[in-house]
Amino acid sequence: MLSIPETTISSSNGRRPIPLIGMGMAMLVEGSDKVKAAVVEAIKVGYRHFDTAALYGTEKALGEGITEALRQGLINSRAEIFVTTKLWCNSAEGHLVLPAMKQSLQNLGLDYVDLYLIHWPLKLNQEEFELPIPKECIAAINIKDVWEGMEKCQILGLTKSIGVSNFAPRKIEEILSFAKIPPAVNQVEMNPLWQQKKLNEFCKKNDILVTGYSPLGASGTKWGHDRVMECEVLQDIAKSKGKTVAQISLRWIYEQGVSFVVKSFNTERMKQNLEIFDWSLTEEELNKISQIPQRKHVYLIGSFVTEPNDVMAEIDADLSFQ
């Protein structure tokens, strides 16, 4: 079994370790039994960080997979697994944060999670997530009230750390201006074709770990693209090093000093995604990747809105800065 490198983030217990590679559980449609089996298989291979969200519908299956791994003796305690979940936008109000956290814990069958994130910097006035989202259902988030709710979750021990997802520097600075507990993590889309250089620099200065999602472009999803896997620069480097394009992309993101989450139910690809630590990219290769033209991907929520509104325009402008 491969050992995954770790870094540390701020938490209720001081600095706590977080594995630099996690297994993403976003929008999986294979069914709960397959999700559970994939979690067990991932633990066998070496994964110890699992990233889910209230929106994904995979919290319950993830919890069952962890329970099964314990039953099989693959891990000795729940503490060996790092679990991230997220507050969905329909609960992005101060008084709704704690109930949403408790519901996620009930779904997971856990007493606590290791990291709880605000999924997006907006409020959705929908009882249930439906597509397309009418523009009138999107509202600005009262970040001070919501963040106080997040802090309460950590103070109560329901999560060890708190953070954000899809937040630009301007919104993070707003949180930092009043936060008693600063965000430990900012999870954003990051890959060689959307490198997030300014955002990563900002977060490092403020002791916030960037976690990159869609490191391979999320090909095959409604919101993903094939540009990473089809990039000629990455293909040429992969051929010369005897690696896959995916491995080149993951090694690149690892060398940026961030963590990231990948998603595959294929056991061999699970293993390949972890086989990136006993080699490195040369300075010349890193320079070639740094010169790849950047193409901001259409963000998930915005691509599902019937028409843009002022809130989405503001978020788009923020994300463009990244």
Steps between C-alpha positions, in 0.01 A plus 500: 500500500631845406550766765356841413693813607327737741505865591332673794211743536370703791238328714339489842791281611775723364664384178347179363625285210309478173596256221606688188292274274133431567232294329226724359140385540330760279182420309554127485208317335613141540275432800572476870630140493758583233601818681544305823707234321714768335571659838615164638717439194651848525591440863666172399707685241606768748255791492429654839323822402146498360328813372120507488220758539136523593422564133675189371271246666799282590538576871310190610690265267831650610415440863400142423827448314701621800300268728568208266872581489505493879316168501753351259792628706628723217524784751515484878286802580287769341776749591714357217260644241479870417144594400403826329140600435334826401213734587266523204373838380139449611629495859729801461334701777635540850221312678504213248869411518491294820192294396664433162819387672306265726313357200828429321633322807182294519538409132864404553436313823789691660543707816713758320658588167854620456414792273177688428488741205255762374436354155444826306493871595131539430154414630254284305135543593405146400364228726663244273764547233333511159637587158501739336514742794269801454700820542253622763602207724859631529575751774804656665636319802524670842848370550540633854194315627589183310860504618387540862292186445805320363705610801230365731528159330872492575458625858245224563742237369284402203788581267871531569559774240292736288557660164352611171466383141495705180590819688710777344743714704257788545243282675766329712634839608149587616493185715845573641386849605262358764577129542586362843602179322654565155434261211748212481431399138369645174395235249494616137533363150871469422693328224774581245247688286360701795799545725362739765838667550371821662253319721757244615745778586233688695396191694857406590557848644194452720577141613213359296558173317370488143335171405460452128201320355462389136880464469441306177217721374208282617461351154168324450298716738246769412736767627835350396717515190766300311753780466741365762514148360524629142770761571795440266755641747391252766482216248857568381636510857312180588643320196856608576477391866307178443210628710132562436362848434305464826819429693674802348206722594482365855875528551483861379225590747688319780809709426295819547487431874127432514278202569254359248217254452467252216214270407511156346325172578751306291749328732792527260442873447465544876849351532642700209373823655710426808815408309632855470737535795821322398575724203472870419459743213810678374534876504460500122180294522358725772580803286317348202194432715508853645472637146186302410226751409256532789132444435266562789240229506134594529424456869255229599214709640523770236474248219172371641324836540221591260625860478779685678416741780703757693619247758630258236665786307684605815617144570612462140704820528661371821587165348648673196750665733629163613 
